[in-house]
Tab-separated table of C-alpha atoms and ligand atoms in Angstrom:
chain	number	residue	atom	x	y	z
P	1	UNK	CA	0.000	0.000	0.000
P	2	UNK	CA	1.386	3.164	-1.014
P	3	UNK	CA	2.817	5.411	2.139
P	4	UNK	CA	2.094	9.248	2.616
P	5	UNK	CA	4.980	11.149	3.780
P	6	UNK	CA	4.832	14.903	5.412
P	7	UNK	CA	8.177	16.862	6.127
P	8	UNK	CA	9.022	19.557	8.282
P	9	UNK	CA	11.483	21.490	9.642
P	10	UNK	CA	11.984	23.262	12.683
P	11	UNK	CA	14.372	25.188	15.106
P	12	UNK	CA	17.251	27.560	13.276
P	13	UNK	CA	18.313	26.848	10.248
P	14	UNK	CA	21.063	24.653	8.967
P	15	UNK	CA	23.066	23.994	6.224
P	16	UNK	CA	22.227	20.601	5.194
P	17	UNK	CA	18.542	21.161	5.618
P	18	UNK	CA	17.618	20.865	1.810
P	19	UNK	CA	20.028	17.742	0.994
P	20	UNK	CA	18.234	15.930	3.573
P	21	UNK	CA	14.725	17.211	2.439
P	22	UNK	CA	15.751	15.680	-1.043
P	23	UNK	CA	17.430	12.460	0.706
P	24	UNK	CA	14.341	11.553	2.149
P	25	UNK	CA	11.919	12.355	-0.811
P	26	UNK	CA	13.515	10.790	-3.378
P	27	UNK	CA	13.818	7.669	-1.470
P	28	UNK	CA	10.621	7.568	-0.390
P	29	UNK	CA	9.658	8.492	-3.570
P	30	UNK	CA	11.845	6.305	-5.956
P	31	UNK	CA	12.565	3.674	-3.544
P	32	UNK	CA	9.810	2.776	-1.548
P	33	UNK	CA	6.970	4.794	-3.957
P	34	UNK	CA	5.738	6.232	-1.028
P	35	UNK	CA	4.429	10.171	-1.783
P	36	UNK	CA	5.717	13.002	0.050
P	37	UNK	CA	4.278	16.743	1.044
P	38	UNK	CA	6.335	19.076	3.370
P	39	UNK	CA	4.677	21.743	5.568
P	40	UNK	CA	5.914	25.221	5.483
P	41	UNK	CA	7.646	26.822	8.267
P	42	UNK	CA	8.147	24.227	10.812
P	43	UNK	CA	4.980	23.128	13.330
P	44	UNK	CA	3.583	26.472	12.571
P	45	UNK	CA	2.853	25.333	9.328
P	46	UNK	CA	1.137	21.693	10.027
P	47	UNK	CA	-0.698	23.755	12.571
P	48	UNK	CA	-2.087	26.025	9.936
P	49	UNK	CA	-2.159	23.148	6.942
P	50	UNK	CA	0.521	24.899	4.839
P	51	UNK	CA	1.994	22.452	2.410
P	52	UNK	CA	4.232	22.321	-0.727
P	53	UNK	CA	5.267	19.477	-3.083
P	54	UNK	CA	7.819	18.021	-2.527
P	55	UNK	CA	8.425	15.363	-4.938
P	56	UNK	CA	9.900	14.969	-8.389
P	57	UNK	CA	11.379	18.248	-9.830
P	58	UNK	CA	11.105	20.096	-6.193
P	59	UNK	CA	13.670	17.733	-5.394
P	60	UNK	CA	16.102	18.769	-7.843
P	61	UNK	CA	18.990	21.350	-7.213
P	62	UNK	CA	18.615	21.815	-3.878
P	63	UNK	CA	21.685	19.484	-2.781
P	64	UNK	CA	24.015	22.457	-2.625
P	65	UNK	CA	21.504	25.114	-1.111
P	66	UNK	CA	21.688	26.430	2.181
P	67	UNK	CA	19.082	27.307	4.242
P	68	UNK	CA	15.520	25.029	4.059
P	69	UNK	CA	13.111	25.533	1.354
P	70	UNK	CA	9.952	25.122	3.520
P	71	UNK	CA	10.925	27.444	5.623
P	72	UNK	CA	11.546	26.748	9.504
P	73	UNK	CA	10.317	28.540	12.599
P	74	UNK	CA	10.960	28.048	16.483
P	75	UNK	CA	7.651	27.189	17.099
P	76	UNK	CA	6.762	24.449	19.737
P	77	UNK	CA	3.325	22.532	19.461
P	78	UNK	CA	2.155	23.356	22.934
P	79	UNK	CA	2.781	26.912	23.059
P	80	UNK	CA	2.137	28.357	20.024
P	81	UNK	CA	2.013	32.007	19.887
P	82	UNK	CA	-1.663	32.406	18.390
P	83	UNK	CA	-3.822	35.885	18.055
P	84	UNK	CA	-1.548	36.959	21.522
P	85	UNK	CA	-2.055	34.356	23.053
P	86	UNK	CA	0.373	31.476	24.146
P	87	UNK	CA	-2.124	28.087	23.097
P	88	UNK	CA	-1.299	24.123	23.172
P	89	UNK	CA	-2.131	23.754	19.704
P	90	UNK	CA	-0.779	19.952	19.826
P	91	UNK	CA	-4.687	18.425	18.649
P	92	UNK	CA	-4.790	20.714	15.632
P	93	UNK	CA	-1.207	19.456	14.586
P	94	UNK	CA	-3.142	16.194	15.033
P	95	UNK	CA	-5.913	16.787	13.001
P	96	UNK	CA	-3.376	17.874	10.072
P	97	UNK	CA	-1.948	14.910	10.282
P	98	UNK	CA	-4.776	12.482	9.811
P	99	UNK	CA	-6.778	14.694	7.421
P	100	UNK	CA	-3.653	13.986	5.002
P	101	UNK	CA	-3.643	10.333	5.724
P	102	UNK	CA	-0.659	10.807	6.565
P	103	UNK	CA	1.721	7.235	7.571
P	104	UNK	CA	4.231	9.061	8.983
P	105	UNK	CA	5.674	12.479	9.477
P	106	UNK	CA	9.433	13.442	9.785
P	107	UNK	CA	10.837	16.323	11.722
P	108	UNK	CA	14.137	17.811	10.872
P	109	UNK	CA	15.801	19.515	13.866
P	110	UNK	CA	17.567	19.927	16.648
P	111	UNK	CA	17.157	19.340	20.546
P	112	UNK	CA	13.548	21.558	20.798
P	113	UNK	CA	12.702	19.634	17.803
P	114	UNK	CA	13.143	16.616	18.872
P	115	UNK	CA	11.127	17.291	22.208
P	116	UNK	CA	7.955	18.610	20.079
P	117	UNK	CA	8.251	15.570	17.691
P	118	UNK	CA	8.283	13.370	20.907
P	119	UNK	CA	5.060	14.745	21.743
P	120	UNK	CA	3.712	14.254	18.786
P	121	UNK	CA	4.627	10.783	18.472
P	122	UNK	CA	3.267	10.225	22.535
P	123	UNK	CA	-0.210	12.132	20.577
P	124	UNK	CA	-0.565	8.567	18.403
P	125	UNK	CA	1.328	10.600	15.230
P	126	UNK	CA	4.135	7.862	13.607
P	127	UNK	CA	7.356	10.476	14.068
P	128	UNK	CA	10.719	9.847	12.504
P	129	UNK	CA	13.227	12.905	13.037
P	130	UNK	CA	16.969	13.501	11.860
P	131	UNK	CA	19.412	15.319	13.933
P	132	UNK	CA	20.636	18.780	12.432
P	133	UNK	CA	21.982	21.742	14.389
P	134	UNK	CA	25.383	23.856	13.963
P	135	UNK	CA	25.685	23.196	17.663
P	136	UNK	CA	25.989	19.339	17.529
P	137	UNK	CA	24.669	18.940	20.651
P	138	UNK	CA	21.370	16.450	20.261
P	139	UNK	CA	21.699	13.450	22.367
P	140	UNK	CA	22.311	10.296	21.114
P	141	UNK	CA	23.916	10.425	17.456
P	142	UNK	CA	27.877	10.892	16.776
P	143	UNK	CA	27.195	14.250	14.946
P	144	UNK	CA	24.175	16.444	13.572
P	145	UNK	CA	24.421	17.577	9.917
P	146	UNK	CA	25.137	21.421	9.610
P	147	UNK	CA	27.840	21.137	12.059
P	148	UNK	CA	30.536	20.503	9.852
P	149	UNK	CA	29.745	23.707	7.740
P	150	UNK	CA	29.833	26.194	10.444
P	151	UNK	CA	32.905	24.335	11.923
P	152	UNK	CA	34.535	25.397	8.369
P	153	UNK	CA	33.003	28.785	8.478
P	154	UNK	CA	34.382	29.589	11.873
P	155	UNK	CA	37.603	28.029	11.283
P	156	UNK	CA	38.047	30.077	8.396
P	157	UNK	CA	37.218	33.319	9.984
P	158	UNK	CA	39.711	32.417	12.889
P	159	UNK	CA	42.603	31.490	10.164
P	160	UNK	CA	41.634	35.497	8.603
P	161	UNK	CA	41.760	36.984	11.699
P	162	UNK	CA	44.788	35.651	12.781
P	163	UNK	CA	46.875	37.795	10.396
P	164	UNK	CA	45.235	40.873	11.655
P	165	UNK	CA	45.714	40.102	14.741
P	166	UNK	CA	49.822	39.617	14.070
P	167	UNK	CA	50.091	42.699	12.193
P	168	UNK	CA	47.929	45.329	15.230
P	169	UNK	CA	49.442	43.391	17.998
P	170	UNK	CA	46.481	43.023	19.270
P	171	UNK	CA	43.920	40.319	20.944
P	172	UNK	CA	41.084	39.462	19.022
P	173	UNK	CA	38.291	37.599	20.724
P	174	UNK	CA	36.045	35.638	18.547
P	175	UNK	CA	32.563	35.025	19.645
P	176	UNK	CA	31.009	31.380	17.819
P	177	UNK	CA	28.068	29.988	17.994
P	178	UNK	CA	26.541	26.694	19.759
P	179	UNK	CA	24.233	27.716	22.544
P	180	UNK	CA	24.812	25.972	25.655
P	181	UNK	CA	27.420	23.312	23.883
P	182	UNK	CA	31.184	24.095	23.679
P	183	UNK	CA	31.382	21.733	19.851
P	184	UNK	CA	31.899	24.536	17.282
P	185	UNK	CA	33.706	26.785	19.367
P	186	UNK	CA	36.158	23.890	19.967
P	187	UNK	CA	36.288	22.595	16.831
P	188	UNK	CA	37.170	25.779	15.066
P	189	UNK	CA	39.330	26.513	18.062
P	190	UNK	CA	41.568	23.659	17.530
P	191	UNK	CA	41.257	23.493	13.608
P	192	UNK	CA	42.127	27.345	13.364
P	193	UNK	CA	44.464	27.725	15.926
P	194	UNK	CA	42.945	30.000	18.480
P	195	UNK	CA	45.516	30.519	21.367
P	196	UNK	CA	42.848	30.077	23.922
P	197	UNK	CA	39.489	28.408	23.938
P	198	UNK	CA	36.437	28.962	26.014
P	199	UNK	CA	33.626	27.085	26.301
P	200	UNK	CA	30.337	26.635	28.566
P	201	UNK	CA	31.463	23.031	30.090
P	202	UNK	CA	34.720	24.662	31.425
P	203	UNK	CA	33.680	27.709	33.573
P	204	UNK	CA	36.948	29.884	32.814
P	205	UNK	CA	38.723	32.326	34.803
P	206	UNK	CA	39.593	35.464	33.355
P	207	UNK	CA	43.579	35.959	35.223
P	208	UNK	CA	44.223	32.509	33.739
P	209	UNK	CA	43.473	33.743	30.221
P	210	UNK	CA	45.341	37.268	30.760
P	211	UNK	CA	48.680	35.175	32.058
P	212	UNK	CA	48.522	32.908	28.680
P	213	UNK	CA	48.350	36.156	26.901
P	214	UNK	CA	51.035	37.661	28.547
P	215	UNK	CA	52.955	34.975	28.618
P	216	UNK	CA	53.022	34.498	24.702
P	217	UNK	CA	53.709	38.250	24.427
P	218	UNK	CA	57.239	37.606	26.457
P	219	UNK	CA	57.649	34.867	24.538
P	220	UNK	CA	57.551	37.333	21.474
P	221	UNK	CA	54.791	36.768	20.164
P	222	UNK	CA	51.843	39.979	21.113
P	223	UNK	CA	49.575	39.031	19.454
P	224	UNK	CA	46.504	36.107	20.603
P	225	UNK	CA	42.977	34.613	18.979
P	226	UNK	CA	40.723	34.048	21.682
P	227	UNK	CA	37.636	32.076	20.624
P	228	UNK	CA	34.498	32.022	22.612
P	229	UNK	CA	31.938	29.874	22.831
P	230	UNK	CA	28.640	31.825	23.275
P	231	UNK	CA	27.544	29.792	26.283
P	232	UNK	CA	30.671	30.365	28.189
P	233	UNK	CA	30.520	31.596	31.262
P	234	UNK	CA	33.064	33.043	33.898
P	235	UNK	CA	33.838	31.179	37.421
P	236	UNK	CA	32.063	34.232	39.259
P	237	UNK	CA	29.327	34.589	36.487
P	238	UNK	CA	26.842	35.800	39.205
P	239	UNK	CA	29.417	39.051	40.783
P	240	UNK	CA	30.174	39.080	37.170
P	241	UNK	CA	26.737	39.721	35.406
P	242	UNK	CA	26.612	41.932	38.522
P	243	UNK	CA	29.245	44.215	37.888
P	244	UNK	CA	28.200	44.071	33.973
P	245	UNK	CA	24.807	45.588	35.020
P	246	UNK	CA	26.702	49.086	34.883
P	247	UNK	CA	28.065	48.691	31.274
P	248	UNK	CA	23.812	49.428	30.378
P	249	UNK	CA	21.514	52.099	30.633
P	250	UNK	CA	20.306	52.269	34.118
P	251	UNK	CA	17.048	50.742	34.484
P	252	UNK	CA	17.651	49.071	31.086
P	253	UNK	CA	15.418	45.320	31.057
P	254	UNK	CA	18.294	43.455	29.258
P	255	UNK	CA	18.183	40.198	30.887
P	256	UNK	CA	21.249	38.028	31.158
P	257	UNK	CA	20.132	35.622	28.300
P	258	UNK	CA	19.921	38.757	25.919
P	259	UNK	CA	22.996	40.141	26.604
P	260	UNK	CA	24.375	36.944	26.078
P	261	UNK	CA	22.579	36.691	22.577
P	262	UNK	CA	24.171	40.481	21.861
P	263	UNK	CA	27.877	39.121	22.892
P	264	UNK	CA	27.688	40.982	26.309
P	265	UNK	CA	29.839	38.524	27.967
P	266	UNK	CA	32.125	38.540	24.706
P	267	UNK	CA	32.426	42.369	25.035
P	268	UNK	CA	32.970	42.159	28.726
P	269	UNK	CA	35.930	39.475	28.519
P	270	UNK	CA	37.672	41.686	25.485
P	271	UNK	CA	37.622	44.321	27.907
P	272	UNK	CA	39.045	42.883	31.091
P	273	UNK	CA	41.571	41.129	28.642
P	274	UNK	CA	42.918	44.594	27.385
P	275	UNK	CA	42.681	45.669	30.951
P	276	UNK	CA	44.957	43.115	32.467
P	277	UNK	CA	47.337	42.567	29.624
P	278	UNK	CA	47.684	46.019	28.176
P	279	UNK	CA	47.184	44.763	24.555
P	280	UNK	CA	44.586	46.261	22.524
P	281	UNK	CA	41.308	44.476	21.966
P	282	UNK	CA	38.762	43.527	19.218
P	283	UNK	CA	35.715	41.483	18.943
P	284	UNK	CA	34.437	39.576	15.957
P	285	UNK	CA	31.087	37.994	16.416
P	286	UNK	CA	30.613	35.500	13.989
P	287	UNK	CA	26.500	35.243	14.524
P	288	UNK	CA	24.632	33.797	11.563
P	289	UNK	CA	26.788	33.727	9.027
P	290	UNK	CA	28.139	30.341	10.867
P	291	UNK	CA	24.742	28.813	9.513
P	292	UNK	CA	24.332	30.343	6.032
P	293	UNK	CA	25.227	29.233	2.524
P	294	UNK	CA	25.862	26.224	0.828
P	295	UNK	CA	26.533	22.707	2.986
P	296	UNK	CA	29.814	21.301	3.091
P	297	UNK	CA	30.917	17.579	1.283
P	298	UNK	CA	30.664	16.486	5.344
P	299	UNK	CA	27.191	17.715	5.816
P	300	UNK	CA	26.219	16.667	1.916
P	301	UNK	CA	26.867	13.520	2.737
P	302	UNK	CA	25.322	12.930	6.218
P	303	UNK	CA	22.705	13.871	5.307
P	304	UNK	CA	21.937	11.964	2.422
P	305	UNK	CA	23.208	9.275	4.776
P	306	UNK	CA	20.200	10.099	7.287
P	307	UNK	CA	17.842	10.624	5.137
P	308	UNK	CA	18.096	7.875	2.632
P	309	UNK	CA	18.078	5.438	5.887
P	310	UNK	CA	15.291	7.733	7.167
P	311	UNK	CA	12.866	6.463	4.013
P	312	UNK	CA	13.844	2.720	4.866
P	313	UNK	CA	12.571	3.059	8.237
P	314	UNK	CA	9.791	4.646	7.518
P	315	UNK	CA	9.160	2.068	4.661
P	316	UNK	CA	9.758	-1.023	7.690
P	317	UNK	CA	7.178	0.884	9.683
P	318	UNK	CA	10.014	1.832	12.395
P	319	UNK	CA	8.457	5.212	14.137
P	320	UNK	CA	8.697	6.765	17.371
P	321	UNK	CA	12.675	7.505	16.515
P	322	UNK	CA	15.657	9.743	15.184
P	323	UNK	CA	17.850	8.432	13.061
P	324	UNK	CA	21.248	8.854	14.612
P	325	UNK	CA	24.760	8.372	12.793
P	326	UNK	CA	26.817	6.225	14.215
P	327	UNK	CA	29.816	5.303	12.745
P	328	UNK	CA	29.994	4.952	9.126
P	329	UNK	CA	26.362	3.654	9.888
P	330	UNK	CA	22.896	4.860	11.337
P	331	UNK	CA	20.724	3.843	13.878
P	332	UNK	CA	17.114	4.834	15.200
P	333	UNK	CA	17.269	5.914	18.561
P	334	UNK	CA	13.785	5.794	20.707
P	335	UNK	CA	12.947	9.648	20.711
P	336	UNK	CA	12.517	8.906	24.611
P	337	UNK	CA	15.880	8.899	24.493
P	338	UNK	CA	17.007	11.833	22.690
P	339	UNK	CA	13.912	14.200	23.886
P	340	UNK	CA	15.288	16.838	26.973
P	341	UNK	CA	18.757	15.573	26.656
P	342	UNK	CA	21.230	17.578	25.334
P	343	UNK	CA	25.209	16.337	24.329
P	344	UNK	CA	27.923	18.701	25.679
P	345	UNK	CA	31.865	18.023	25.358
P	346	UNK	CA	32.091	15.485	28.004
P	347	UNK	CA	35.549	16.494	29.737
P	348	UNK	CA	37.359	13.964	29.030
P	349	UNK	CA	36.762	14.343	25.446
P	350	UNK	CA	40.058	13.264	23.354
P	351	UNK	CA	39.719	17.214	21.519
P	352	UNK	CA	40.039	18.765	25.170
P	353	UNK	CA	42.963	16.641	25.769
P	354	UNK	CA	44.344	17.660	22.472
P	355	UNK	CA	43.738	21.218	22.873
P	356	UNK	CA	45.996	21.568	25.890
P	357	UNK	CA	48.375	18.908	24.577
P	358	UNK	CA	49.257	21.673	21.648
P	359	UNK	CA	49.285	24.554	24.343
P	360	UNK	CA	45.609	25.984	24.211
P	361	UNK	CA	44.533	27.876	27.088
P	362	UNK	CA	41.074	26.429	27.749
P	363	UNK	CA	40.397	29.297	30.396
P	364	UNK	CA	41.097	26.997	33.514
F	1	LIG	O1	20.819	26.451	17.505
F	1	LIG	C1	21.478	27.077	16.472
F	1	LIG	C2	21.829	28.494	16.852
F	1	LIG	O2	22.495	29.089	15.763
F	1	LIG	C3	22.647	28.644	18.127
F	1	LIG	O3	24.004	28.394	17.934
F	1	LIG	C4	22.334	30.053	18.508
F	1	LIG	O4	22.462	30.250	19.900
F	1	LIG	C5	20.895	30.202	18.089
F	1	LIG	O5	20.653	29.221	17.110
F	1	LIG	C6	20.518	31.552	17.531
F	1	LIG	O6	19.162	31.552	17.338
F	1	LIG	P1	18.373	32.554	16.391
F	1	LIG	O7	18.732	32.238	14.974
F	1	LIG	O8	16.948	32.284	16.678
F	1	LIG	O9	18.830	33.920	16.755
């Protein structure tokens, strides 16, 4: 019996979005001859029965492009921003669902993602999901597609700013992306040769980073990339956010999370850096061009990977699961166990040992 396939994609955007759209289409399509719609805009779009094609010549030249072609949103299925109001909206999801007969419907997204397509499958809905997000921190796979891309974007804007850096003698601190999870900013760290590293799983301590500095500028060399991991977070983060309270307008309502989003904490440390080593400071804040453009080989290829095995599953009748890479392989992983988890660098991860085996100052 032929299979009916939606698609969606939620969270931010990633490169690697489209080849995995086209992954799973065409083998659902040519494969299993299973037909396939995709709903615009994430869950705000099955809540509102938006759909496009997405079969046959839809399918075609989208490999290479960045970005998603349905569109994505950060919606979540039980509070959905409706006419002002903040409204569980799961049942109408529901109703989307069945009045396209559908068989099954696959998310594409990160770690919120994966918790709204968990309650959709707990709703009765048959839920497969693949893993993407630039911060490579859902639970349960070796690596999320999208990663790899912004892990060359970043590296490459740390290799640039490295010779700009030489010629002002100055610090430049480098503020990446990958919310609470210390992957890209380690990654590109390492691959681009920052001089120190911060991330959110090491709480750092700004004297540490000032002596690396100084010590490399009596060593000769006055010049250092610091790259910064926007979760990161100081030992005395609560004096510290404090103290930071006077760098805005009095009576201003920035909360800590926004100034984090706005680099406060990345504009703070450049200036306590230039304070305690003398060198002059800049800040580059990478921001969204980390997640733009067109997807690397790596990501190309993983997810093709995911989604090709993604159309199997679904043609076996395997739901309730993401479809995790492991290895040269994949594996569906119970959504119960990927839903509210989130991977970090576990400490004793071999990069972190590499990182300070080359000389990186990880901010501890
Ligand atoms: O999750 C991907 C990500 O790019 C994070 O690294 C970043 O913190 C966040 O999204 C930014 O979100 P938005 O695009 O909604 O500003």
């Amino acid at each position: 019996m032929t299979k009916y396939v939606g698609i969606l994609t939620a969270g931010g955007d990633s490169p690697g979005l489209n080849a995995a759209i086209r992954a799973v289409g065409r083998a659902a399509q040519g494969v299993h001859g299973m037909h396939v719609i995709g709903f615009r805009d994430g869950f705000r779009g099955l809540m509102q029965n938006r759909t496009m094609r997405l079969e046959g010549p839809t399918l075609s030249g989208i490999l290479t492009r960045g970005g998603t072609i349905p569109g994505t949103s950060r919606d979540k299925p039980h509070r959905m921003a409706v006419g002002g109001q903040e409204l569980d909206m799961t049942e109408v999801m529901v109703d989307t669902y069945n009045s396209h007969h559908l068989d099954a419907l696959v998310c594409l997204g990160g770690g919120g993602t994966q918790r709204s397509a968990y309650r959709l499958a707990q709703k009765g809905l048959n839920i497969v999901t693949l893993p993407k997000t630039i911060d490579n921190d859902v639970a349960a796979t070796d690596v999320c597609f999208g990663f790899d891309t912004a892990l060359g974007v970043a590296t490459s804007a740390l290799d640039r700013l490295h010779s700009t850096a030489h010629s002002h003698h100055r610090i430049i601190v480098v503020e990446i992306m990958g919310h609470n999870a210390g992957w890209l900013a380690l990654g590109a760290g390492i691959a681009g040769g920052a001089d120190v590293i911060v991330i959110p799983e090491i709480a750092y301590d700004v004297s540490k980073i000032a002596e690396a500095i100084l010590r490399r500028s009596r060593g000769g060399k006055h010049f250092s990339i610091v790259a910064v991991s926007e979760g990161a977070a100081p030992k005395d983060a609560d004096e510290q956010d404090g103290a930071d309270d006077a760098c805005y307008e009095a009576g201003s309502s920035m909360s800590a999370e926004l100034r984090r989003l706005t680099g406060g904490s990345t504009l703070r440390l450049a200036r306590q850096l230039e304070e305690r080593t003398g060198l002059e400071s800049r800040v580059t804040i990478l921001g969204h061009v980390q997640r733009g453009g067109a997807p690397s080989a790596g990501d190309r290829l993983l997810a093709t990977r995911l989604g090709t095995a993604c159309a199997t599953l679904i043609d076996e009748g395997t739901y309730g699961v993401m479809v995790a890479a492991r290895g040269e392989g994949t594996e569906p992983v119970p959504l119960a166990e990927v839903a509210g988890r989130r991977r970090t660098v576990p400490l004793d991860h071999s990069w972190i040992e590499s990182a300070r085996a080359v000389g990186t100052n990880l901010g501890d």
